[in-house]
Tab-separated table of N, CA and C in Angstrom:
chain	number	residue	atom	x	y	z
A	115	MET	N	-75.108	121.090	-90.426
A	115	MET	CA	-75.313	120.819	-91.837
A	115	MET	C	-74.743	119.440	-92.158
A	116	ASP	N	-75.484	118.677	-92.914
A	116	ASP	CA	-75.083	117.308	-93.267
A	116	ASP	C	-74.460	117.293	-94.658
A	117	PHE	N	-73.215	116.862	-94.748
A	117	PHE	CA	-72.507	116.818	-96.028
A	117	PHE	C	-72.383	115.395	-96.565
A	118	THR	N	-73.206	114.492	-96.073
A	118	THR	CA	-73.185	113.110	-96.519
A	118	THR	C	-73.731	113.009	-97.939
A	119	LEU	N	-73.020	112.283	-98.798
A	119	LEU	CA	-73.477	112.091	-100.177
A	119	LEU	C	-74.653	111.125	-100.199
A	120	ASN	N	-75.614	111.403	-101.093
A	120	ASN	CA	-76.713	110.452	-101.259
A	120	ASN	C	-76.241	109.313	-102.173
A	121	GLU	N	-77.079	108.316	-102.356
A	121	GLU	CA	-76.679	107.134	-103.128
A	121	GLU	C	-76.330	107.476	-104.581
A	122	LYS	N	-77.103	108.354	-105.206
A	122	LYS	CA	-76.831	108.744	-106.590
A	122	LYS	C	-75.474	109.446	-106.702
A	123	GLN	N	-75.171	110.301	-105.749
A	123	GLN	CA	-73.884	110.998	-105.740
A	123	GLN	C	-72.735	110.025	-105.489
A	124	LYS	N	-72.938	109.072	-104.606
A	124	LYS	CA	-71.910	108.054	-104.345
A	124	LYS	C	-71.653	107.208	-105.590
A	125	MET	N	-72.727	106.883	-106.310
A	125	MET	CA	-72.573	106.086	-107.537
A	125	MET	C	-71.801	106.866	-108.593
A	126	LEU	N	-72.090	108.157	-108.741
A	126	LEU	CA	-71.362	108.994	-109.697
A	126	LEU	C	-69.889	109.051	-109.324
A	127	GLN	N	-69.616	109.304	-108.073
A	127	GLN	CA	-68.242	109.393	-107.590
A	127	GLN	C	-67.488	108.088	-107.853
A	128	SER	N	-68.101	106.977	-107.561
A	128	SER	CA	-67.490	105.670	-107.769
A	128	SER	C	-67.267	105.387	-109.251
A	129	MET	N	-68.258	105.722	-110.084
A	129	MET	CA	-68.144	105.486	-111.518
A	129	MET	C	-66.993	106.290	-112.121
A	130	VAL	N	-66.880	107.556	-111.735
A	130	VAL	CA	-65.802	108.396	-112.260
A	130	VAL	C	-64.452	107.907	-111.759
A	131	ARG	N	-64.380	107.522	-110.502
A	131	ARG	CA	-63.126	107.010	-109.935
A	131	ARG	C	-62.686	105.731	-110.665
A	132	ASP	N	-63.614	104.807	-110.874
A	132	ASP	CA	-63.292	103.555	-111.563
A	132	ASP	C	-62.865	103.804	-113.005
A	133	PHE	N	-63.579	104.684	-113.691
A	133	PHE	CA	-63.240	105.009	-115.071
A	133	PHE	C	-61.848	105.625	-115.152
A	134	THR	N	-61.573	106.542	-114.242
A	134	THR	CA	-60.270	107.211	-114.236
A	134	THR	C	-59.138	106.217	-114.015
A	135	ARG	N	-59.318	105.331	-113.076
A	135	ARG	CA	-58.279	104.330	-112.801
A	135	ARG	C	-58.072	103.390	-113.979
A	136	LYS	N	-59.163	102.993	-114.616
A	136	LYS	CA	-59.085	102.019	-115.699
A	136	LYS	C	-58.617	102.643	-117.014
A	137	GLU	N	-59.156	103.794	-117.359
A	137	GLU	CA	-58.934	104.357	-118.689
A	137	GLU	C	-57.949	105.517	-118.748
A	138	ILE	N	-57.914	106.349	-117.736
A	138	ILE	CA	-57.092	107.556	-117.804
A	138	ILE	C	-55.715	107.348	-117.194
A	139	GLU	N	-55.644	106.698	-116.033
A	139	GLU	CA	-54.343	106.500	-115.398
A	139	GLU	C	-53.387	105.708	-116.278
A	140	THR	N	-53.924	104.823	-117.100
A	140	THR	CA	-53.067	104.005	-117.959
A	140	THR	C	-52.618	104.746	-119.212
A	141	ARG	N	-53.241	105.901	-119.489
A	141	ARG	CA	-52.944	106.598	-120.742
A	141	ARG	C	-52.535	108.059	-120.556
A	142	TRP	N	-52.376	108.505	-119.328
A	142	TRP	CA	-52.146	109.924	-119.112
A	142	TRP	C	-50.847	110.415	-119.742
A	143	GLN	N	-49.822	109.579	-119.755
A	143	GLN	CA	-48.553	110.015	-120.345
A	143	GLN	C	-48.692	110.239	-121.847
A	144	GLU	N	-49.413	109.346	-122.496
A	144	GLU	CA	-49.685	109.489	-123.930
A	144	GLU	C	-50.444	110.795	-124.195
A	145	MET	N	-51.435	111.087	-123.378
A	145	MET	CA	-52.224	112.309	-123.563
A	145	MET	C	-51.409	113.550	-123.250
A	146	GLU	N	-50.592	113.480	-122.242
A	146	GLU	CA	-49.728	114.607	-121.880
A	146	GLU	C	-48.751	114.906	-123.011
A	147	LYS	N	-48.164	113.864	-123.564
A	147	LYS	CA	-47.180	114.035	-124.635
A	147	LYS	C	-47.824	114.594	-125.909
A	148	SER	N	-48.997	114.080	-126.273
A	148	SER	CA	-49.656	114.512	-127.502
A	148	SER	C	-50.495	115.780	-127.311
A	149	ARG	N	-50.728	116.123	-126.044
A	149	ARG	CA	-51.560	117.282	-125.698
A	149	ARG	C	-52.962	117.188	-126.276
A	150	ARG	N	-53.489	115.979	-126.279
A	150	ARG	CA	-54.857	115.775	-126.746
A	150	ARG	C	-55.465	114.571	-126.048
A	151	ILE	N	-56.775	114.575	-126.032
A	151	ILE	CA	-57.522	113.447	-125.475
A	151	ILE	C	-57.982	112.608	-126.656
A	152	PRO	N	-57.647	111.329	-126.687
A	152	PRO	CA	-58.026	110.471	-127.812
A	152	PRO	C	-59.550	110.429	-128.004
A	153	ASP	N	-59.970	110.341	-129.261
A	153	ASP	CA	-61.388	110.330	-129.600
A	153	ASP	C	-62.152	109.217	-128.888
A	154	ASP	N	-61.541	108.039	-128.785
A	154	ASP	CA	-62.251	106.938	-128.130
A	154	ASP	C	-62.527	107.240	-126.662
A	155	LEU	N	-61.617	107.933	-126.029
A	155	LEU	CA	-61.799	108.292	-124.627
A	155	LEU	C	-62.894	109.352	-124.492
A	156	LEU	N	-62.930	110.317	-125.405
A	156	LEU	CA	-63.990	111.322	-125.392
A	156	LEU	C	-65.362	110.679	-125.577
A	157	LYS	N	-65.438	109.701	-126.464
A	157	LYS	CA	-66.708	109.002	-126.687
A	157	LYS	C	-67.143	108.255	-125.429
A	158	GLN	N	-66.195	107.650	-124.743
A	158	GLN	CA	-66.524	106.939	-123.502
A	158	GLN	C	-67.021	107.915	-122.433
A	159	LEU	N	-66.351	109.049	-122.315
A	159	LEU	CA	-66.775	110.054	-121.346
A	159	LEU	C	-68.187	110.547	-121.647
A	160	ALA	N	-68.463	110.769	-122.928
A	160	ALA	CA	-69.795	111.215	-123.334
A	160	ALA	C	-70.840	110.147	-123.040
A	161	SER	N	-70.518	108.899	-123.303
A	161	SER	CA	-71.489	107.822	-123.074
A	161	SER	C	-71.792	107.645	-121.586
A	162	LEU	N	-70.869	108.061	-120.731
A	162	LEU	CA	-71.094	107.996	-119.289
A	162	LEU	C	-71.907	109.190	-118.773
A	163	GLY	N	-72.200	110.131	-119.666
A	163	GLY	CA	-72.990	111.299	-119.278
A	163	GLY	C	-72.189	112.378	-118.589
A	164	LEU	N	-70.889	112.405	-118.827
A	164	LEU	CA	-70.036	113.372	-118.147
A	164	LEU	C	-69.866	114.685	-118.904
A	165	PHE	N	-70.516	114.809	-120.047
A	165	PHE	CA	-70.530	116.086	-120.768
A	165	PHE	C	-71.894	116.727	-120.564
A	166	GLY	N	-71.943	118.015	-120.455
A	166	GLY	CA	-73.215	118.714	-120.325
A	166	GLY	C	-73.894	118.531	-118.985
A	167	MET	N	-73.118	118.284	-117.955
A	167	MET	CA	-73.701	118.024	-116.638
A	167	MET	C	-74.435	119.236	-116.066
A	168	THR	N	-74.011	120.422	-116.421
A	168	THR	CA	-74.649	121.632	-115.897
A	168	THR	C	-75.563	122.286	-116.933
A	169	VAL	N	-75.758	121.626	-118.054
A	169	VAL	CA	-76.591	122.164	-119.128
A	169	VAL	C	-78.001	121.580	-119.010
A	170	PRO	N	-79.032	122.424	-119.078
A	170	PRO	CA	-80.406	121.915	-118.997
A	170	PRO	C	-80.719	120.919	-120.116
A	171	VAL	N	-81.617	120.004	-119.838
A	171	VAL	CA	-82.009	118.960	-120.786
A	171	VAL	C	-82.511	119.569	-122.093
A	172	GLU	N	-83.263	120.663	-122.019
A	172	GLU	CA	-83.801	121.265	-123.243
A	172	GLU	C	-82.719	121.796	-124.181
A	173	TYR	N	-81.492	121.922	-123.677
A	173	TYR	CA	-80.357	122.327	-124.515
A	173	TYR	C	-79.386	121.163	-124.729
A	174	ILE	N	-79.887	119.967	-124.654
A	174	ILE	CA	-79.162	118.710	-124.899
A	174	ILE	C	-78.120	118.414	-123.821
A	175	GLY	N	-78.323	118.919	-122.641
A	175	GLY	CA	-77.464	118.564	-121.518
A	175	GLY	C	-78.127	117.454	-120.714
A	176	ASN	N	-77.563	117.138	-119.583
A	176	ASN	CA	-78.214	116.136	-118.741
A	176	ASN	C	-78.672	116.713	-117.405
A	177	ASP	N	-78.416	118.006	-117.182
A	177	ASP	CA	-78.935	118.734	-116.036
A	177	ASP	C	-78.647	118.042	-114.700
A	178	ALA	N	-77.457	117.472	-114.582
A	178	ALA	CA	-77.083	116.790	-113.337
A	178	ALA	C	-76.834	117.789	-112.214
A	179	GLY	N	-76.459	118.997	-112.590
A	179	GLY	CA	-76.255	120.047	-111.584
A	179	GLY	C	-74.798	120.299	-111.261
A	180	GLY	N	-74.589	121.417	-110.626
A	180	GLY	CA	-73.236	121.861	-110.300
A	180	GLY	C	-72.509	120.963	-109.318
A	181	PHE	N	-73.227	120.460	-108.322
A	181	PHE	CA	-72.555	119.609	-107.346
A	181	PHE	C	-72.113	118.292	-107.960
A	182	ALA	N	-72.959	117.716	-108.824
A	182	ALA	CA	-72.576	116.476	-109.534
A	182	ALA	C	-71.349	116.746	-110.404
A	183	HIS	N	-71.324	117.910	-111.021
A	183	HIS	CA	-70.177	118.304	-111.849
A	183	HIS	C	-68.910	118.368	-111.005
A	184	LEU	N	-69.022	118.951	-109.828
A	184	LEU	CA	-67.864	119.019	-108.923
A	184	LEU	C	-67.406	117.628	-108.491
A	185	LEU	N	-68.344	116.749	-108.199
A	185	LEU	CA	-67.975	115.381	-107.834
A	185	LEU	C	-67.220	114.690	-108.964
A	186	ALA	N	-67.682	114.904	-110.185
A	186	ALA	CA	-67.031	114.277	-111.336
A	186	ALA	C	-65.615	114.800	-111.533
A	187	ILE	N	-65.449	116.093	-111.311
A	187	ILE	CA	-64.122	116.683	-111.463
A	187	ILE	C	-63.203	116.150	-110.393
């Protein structure tokens, strides 16, 4: 069985990794202390398509699938 990621999966993985390093690692203490995710960060996550990854398009999701969701996590 081949577990090699395809190009789309590699791009998702890289995008999430870069976003996390740039936006989340610099603010995690603030979020931990306040126990909330700032609205601007939620908007950025949504604009990257990271919400609704397992939800079908007809229900306003992006239907990326379970494996893409796991990669993002």
